[in-house]
Short mmCIF file of N, CA and C in Angstrom, two decimals:
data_model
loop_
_atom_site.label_atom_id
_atom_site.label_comp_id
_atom_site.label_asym_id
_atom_site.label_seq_id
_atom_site.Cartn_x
_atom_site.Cartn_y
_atom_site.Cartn_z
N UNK A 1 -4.54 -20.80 -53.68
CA UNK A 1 -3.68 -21.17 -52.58
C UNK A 1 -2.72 -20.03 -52.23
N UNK A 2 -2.19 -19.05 -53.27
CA UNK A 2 -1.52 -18.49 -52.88
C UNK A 2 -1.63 -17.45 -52.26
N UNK A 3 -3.52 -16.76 -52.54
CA UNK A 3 -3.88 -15.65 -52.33
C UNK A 3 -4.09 -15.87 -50.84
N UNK A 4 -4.51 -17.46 -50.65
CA UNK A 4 -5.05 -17.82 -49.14
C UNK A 4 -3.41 -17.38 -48.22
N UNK A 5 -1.99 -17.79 -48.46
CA UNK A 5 -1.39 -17.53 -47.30
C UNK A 5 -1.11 -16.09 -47.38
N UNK A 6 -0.88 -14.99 -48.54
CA UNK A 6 -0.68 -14.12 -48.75
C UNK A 6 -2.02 -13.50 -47.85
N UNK A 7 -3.47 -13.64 -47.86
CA UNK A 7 -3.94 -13.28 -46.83
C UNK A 7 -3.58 -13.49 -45.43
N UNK A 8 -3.18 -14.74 -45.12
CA UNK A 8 -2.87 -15.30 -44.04
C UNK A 8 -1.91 -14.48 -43.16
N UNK A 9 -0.76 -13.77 -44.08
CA UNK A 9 -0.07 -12.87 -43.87
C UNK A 9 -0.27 -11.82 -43.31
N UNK A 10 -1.27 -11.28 -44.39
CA UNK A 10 -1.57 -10.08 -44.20
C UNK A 10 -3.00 -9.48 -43.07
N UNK A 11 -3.27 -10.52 -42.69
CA UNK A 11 -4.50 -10.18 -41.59
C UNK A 11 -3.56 -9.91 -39.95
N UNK A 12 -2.55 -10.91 -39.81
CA UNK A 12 -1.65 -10.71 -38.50
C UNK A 12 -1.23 -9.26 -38.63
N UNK A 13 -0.51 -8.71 -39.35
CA UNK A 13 0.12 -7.26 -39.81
C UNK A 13 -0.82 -6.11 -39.84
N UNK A 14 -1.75 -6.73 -40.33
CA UNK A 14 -2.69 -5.71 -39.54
C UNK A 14 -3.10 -5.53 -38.46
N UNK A 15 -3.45 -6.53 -37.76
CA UNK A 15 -3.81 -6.41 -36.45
C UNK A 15 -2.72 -5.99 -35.26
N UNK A 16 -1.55 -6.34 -36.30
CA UNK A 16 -0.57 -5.55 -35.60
C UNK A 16 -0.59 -4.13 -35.58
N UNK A 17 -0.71 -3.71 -37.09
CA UNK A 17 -0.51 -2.21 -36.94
C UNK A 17 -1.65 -1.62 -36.32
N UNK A 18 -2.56 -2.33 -36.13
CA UNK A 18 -3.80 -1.42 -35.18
C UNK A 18 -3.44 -1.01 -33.50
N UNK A 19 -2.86 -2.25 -32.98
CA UNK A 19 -2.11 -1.96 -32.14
C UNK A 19 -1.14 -1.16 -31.49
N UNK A 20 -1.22 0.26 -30.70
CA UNK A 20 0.23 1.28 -30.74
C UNK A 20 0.23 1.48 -29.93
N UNK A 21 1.62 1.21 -28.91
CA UNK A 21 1.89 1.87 -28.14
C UNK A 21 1.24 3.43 -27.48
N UNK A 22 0.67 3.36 -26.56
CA UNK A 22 0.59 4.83 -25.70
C UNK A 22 0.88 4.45 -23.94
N UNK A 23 2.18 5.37 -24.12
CA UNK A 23 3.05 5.84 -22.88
C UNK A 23 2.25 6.65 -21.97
N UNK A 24 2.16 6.11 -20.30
CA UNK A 24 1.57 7.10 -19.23
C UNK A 24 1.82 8.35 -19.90
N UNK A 25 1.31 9.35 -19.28
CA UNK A 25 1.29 10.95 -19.33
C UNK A 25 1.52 11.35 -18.23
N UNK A 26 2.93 11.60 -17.83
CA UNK A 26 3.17 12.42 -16.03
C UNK A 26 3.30 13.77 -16.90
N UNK A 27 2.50 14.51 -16.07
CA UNK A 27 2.53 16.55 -15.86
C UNK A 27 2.60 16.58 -14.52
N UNK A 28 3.66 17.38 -14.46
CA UNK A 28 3.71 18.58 -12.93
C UNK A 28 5.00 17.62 -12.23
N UNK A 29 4.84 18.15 -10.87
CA UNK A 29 6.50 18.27 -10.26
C UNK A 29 6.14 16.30 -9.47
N UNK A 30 6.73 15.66 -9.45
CA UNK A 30 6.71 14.36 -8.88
C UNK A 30 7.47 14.98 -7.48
N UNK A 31 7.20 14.40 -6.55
CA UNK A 31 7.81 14.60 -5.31
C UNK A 31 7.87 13.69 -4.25
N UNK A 32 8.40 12.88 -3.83
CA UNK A 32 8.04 12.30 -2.73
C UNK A 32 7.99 12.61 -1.72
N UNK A 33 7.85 11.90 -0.57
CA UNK A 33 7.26 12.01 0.50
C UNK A 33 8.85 12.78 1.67
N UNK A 34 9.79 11.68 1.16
CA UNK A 34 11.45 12.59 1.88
C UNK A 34 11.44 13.48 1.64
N UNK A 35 11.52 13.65 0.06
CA UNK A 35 11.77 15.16 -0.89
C UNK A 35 10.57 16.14 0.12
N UNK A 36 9.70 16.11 0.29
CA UNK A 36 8.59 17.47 0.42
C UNK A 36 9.01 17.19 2.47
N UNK A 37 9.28 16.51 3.19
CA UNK A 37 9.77 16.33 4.29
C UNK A 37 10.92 17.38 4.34
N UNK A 38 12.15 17.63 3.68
CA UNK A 38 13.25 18.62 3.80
C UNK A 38 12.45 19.66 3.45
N UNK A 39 11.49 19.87 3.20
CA UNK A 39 10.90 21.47 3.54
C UNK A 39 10.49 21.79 5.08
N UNK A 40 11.36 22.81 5.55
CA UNK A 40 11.18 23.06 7.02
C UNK A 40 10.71 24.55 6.80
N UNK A 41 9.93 24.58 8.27
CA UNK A 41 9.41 26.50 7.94
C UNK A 41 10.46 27.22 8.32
N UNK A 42 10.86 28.21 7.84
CA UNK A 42 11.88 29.14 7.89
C UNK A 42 12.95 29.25 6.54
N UNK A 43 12.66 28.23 5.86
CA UNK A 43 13.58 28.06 4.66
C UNK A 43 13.53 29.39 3.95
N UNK A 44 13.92 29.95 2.94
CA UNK A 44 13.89 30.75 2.34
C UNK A 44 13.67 30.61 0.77
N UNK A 45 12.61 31.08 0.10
CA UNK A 45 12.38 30.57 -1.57
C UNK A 45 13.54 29.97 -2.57
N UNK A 46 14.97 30.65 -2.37
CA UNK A 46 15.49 29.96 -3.36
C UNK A 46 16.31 28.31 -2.57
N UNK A 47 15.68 28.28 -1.09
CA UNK A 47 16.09 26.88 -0.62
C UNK A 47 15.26 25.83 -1.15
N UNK A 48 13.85 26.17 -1.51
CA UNK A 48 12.68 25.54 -1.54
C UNK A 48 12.69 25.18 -3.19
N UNK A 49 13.02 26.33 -4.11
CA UNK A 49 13.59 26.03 -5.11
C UNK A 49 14.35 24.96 -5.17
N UNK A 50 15.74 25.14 -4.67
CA UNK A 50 16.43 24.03 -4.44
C UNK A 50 16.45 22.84 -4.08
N UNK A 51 15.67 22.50 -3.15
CA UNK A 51 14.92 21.00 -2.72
C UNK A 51 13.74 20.93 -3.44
N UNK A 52 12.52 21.24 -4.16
CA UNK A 52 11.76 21.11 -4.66
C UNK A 52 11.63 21.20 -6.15
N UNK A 53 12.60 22.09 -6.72
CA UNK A 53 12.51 22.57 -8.24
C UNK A 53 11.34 23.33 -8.41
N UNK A 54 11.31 24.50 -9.34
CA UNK A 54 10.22 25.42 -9.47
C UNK A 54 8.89 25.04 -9.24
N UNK A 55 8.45 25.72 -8.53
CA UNK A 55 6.79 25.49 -8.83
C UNK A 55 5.88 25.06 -9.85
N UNK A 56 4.85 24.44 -10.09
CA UNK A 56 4.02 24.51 -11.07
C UNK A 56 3.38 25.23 -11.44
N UNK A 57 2.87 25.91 -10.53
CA UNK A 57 2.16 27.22 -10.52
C UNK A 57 2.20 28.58 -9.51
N UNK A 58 2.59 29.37 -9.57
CA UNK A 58 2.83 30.58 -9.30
C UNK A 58 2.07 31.43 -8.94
N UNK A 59 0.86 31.81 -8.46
CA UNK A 59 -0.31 32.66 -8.88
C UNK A 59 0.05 33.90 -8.83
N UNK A 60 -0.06 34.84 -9.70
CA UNK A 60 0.02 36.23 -9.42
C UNK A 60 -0.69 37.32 -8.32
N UNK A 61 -1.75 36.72 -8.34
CA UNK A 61 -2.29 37.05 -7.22
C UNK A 61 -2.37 36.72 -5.84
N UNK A 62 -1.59 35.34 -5.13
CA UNK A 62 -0.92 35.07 -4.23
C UNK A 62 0.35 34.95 -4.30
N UNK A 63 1.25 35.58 -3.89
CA UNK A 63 2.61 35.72 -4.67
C UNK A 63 3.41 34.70 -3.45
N UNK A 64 2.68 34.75 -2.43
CA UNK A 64 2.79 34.16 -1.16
C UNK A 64 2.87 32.69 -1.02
N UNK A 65 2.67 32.07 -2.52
CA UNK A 65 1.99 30.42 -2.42
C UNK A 65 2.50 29.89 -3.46
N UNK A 66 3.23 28.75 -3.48
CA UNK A 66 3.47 27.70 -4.35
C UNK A 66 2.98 27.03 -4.94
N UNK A 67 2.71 26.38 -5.31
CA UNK A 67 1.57 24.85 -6.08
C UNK A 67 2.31 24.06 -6.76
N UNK A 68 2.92 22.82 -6.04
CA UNK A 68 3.37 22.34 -7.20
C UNK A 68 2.16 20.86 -7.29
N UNK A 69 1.73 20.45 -8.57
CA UNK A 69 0.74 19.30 -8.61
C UNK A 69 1.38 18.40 -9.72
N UNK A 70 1.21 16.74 -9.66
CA UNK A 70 1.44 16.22 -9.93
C UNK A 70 0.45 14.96 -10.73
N UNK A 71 0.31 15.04 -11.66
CA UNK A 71 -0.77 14.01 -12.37
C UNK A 71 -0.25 12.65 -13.45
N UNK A 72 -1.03 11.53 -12.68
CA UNK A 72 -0.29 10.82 -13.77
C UNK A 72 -1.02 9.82 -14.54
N UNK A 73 -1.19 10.56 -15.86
CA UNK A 73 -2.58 9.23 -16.38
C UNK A 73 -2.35 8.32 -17.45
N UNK A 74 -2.81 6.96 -17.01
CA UNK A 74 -2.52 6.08 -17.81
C UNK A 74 -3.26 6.25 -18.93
N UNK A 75 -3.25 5.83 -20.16
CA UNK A 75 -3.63 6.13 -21.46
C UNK A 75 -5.26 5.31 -21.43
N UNK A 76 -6.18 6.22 -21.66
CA UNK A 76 -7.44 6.24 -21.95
C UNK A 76 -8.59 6.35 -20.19
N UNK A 77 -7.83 6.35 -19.70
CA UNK A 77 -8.43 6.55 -18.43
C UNK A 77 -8.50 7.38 -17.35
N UNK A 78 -8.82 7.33 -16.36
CA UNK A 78 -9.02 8.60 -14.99
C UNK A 78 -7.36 8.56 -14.77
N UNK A 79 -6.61 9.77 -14.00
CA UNK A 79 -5.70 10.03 -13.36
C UNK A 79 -5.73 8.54 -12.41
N UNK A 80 -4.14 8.16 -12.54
CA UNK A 80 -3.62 7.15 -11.89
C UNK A 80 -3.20 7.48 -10.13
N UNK A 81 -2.65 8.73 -10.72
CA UNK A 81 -2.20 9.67 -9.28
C UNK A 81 -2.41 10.80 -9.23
N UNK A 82 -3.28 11.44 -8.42
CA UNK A 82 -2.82 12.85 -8.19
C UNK A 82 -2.01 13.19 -6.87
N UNK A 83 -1.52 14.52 -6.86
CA UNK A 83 -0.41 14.56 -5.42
C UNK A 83 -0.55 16.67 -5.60
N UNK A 84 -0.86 16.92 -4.55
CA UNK A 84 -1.01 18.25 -4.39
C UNK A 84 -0.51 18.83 -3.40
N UNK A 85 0.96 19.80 -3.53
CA UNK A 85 1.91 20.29 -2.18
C UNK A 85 1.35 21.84 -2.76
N UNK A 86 0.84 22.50 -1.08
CA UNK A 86 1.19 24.08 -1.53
C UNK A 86 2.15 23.97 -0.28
N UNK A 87 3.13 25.16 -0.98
CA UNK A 87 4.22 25.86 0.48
C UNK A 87 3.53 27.50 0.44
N UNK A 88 3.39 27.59 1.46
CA UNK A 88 3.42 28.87 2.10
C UNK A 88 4.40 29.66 2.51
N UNK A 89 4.39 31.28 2.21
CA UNK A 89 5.83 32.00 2.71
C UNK A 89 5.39 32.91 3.14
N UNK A 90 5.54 33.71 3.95
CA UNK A 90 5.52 35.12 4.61
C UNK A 90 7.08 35.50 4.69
N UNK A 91 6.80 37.12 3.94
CA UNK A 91 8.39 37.64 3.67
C UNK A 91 9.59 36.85 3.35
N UNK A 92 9.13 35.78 2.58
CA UNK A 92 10.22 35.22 1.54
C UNK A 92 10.92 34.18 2.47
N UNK A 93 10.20 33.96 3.33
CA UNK A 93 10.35 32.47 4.56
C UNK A 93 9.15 31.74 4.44
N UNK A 94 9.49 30.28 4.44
CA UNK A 94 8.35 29.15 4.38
C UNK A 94 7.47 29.04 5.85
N UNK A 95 6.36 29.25 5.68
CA UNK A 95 5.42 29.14 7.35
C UNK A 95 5.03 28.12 7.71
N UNK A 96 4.61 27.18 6.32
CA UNK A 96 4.11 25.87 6.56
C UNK A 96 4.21 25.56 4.60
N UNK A 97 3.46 23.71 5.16
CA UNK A 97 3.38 23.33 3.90
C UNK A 97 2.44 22.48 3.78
N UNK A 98 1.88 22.48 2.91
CA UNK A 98 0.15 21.44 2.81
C UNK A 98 0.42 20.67 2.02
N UNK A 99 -0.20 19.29 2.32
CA UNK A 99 -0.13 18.33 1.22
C UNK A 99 -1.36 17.89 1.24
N UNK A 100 -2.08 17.84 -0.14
CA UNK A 100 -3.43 16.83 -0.26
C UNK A 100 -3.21 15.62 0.09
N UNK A 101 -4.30 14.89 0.32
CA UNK A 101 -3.45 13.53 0.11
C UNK A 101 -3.77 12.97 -0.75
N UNK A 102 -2.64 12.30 -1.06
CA UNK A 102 -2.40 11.56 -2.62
C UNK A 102 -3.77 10.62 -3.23
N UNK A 103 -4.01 11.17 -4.39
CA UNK A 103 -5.10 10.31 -4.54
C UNK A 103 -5.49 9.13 -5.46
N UNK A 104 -4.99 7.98 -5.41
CA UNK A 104 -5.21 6.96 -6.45
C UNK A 104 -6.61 6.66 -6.99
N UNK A 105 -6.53 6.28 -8.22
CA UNK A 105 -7.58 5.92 -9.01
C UNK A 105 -7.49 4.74 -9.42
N UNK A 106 -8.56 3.99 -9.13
CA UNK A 106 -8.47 2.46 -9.89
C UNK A 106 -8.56 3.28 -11.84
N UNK A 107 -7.88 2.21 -12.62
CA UNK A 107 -7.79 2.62 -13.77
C UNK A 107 -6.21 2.05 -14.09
#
C-alpha cells in the first residue's frame, strides 16, 4: 500500500519534470509599421540610427544599405514572423526604403 501511493506520487512529478518551459526566440530589430514610416528620404544615417536603432546587418560590400530583419520563432517550429526593412543611402542621405512584406507562418 505504501509503495502504491509513493508511486502514485511519483509518476505526476515526473511527468511534470518532462515538461519545460521554452520561450519564443525573437532575433533582429522588431519594428513597426509607425516606427519604419518616420523614415523619410533625405534623413541622414545617424537620424535613421536614431529612429530605427542599428542595423542588423551592415554589408561591407554595400556600405550604401541597411538590413535590419526580424524573426520570430515559436519553439519547435517554422518562423512565426518574418519582417525585412532595407534603407537605402546615397552620400550619407536616405533615397528610399524597402519593406518585404511581413510574412506569417501558421505554426
Amino acid at each position: 500500500m505504501r509503495t502504491l501511493k509513493s508511486l502514485l506520487l511519483l509518476v505526476p512529478l515526473l511527468l511534470l519534470a518532462a515538461c519545460a518551459y521554452r520561450p519564443d526566440i525573437r532575433q533582429g530589430n522588431f519594428l513597426s509599421d509607425d516606427t519604419i514610416a518616420k523614415v523619410k528620404p533625405g534623413m541622414t544615417e545617424v537620424q535613421v540610427q536614431y529612429v530605427l536603432g542599428p542595423a542588423m546587418v551592415k554589408d561591407p560590400f554595400h556600405p550604401d544599405r541597411w538590413d535590419y530583419v526580424y524573426y520570430d520563432y515559436p519553439p519547435g517550429s517554422l518562423p512565426k514572423q518574418e519582417r525585412h526593412v532595407i534603407v537605402f543611402f546615397k552620400d550619407g542621405k536616405v533615397t528610399r526604403v524597402e519593406q518585404k512584406p511581413v510574412t506569417p507562418t501558421s505554426g
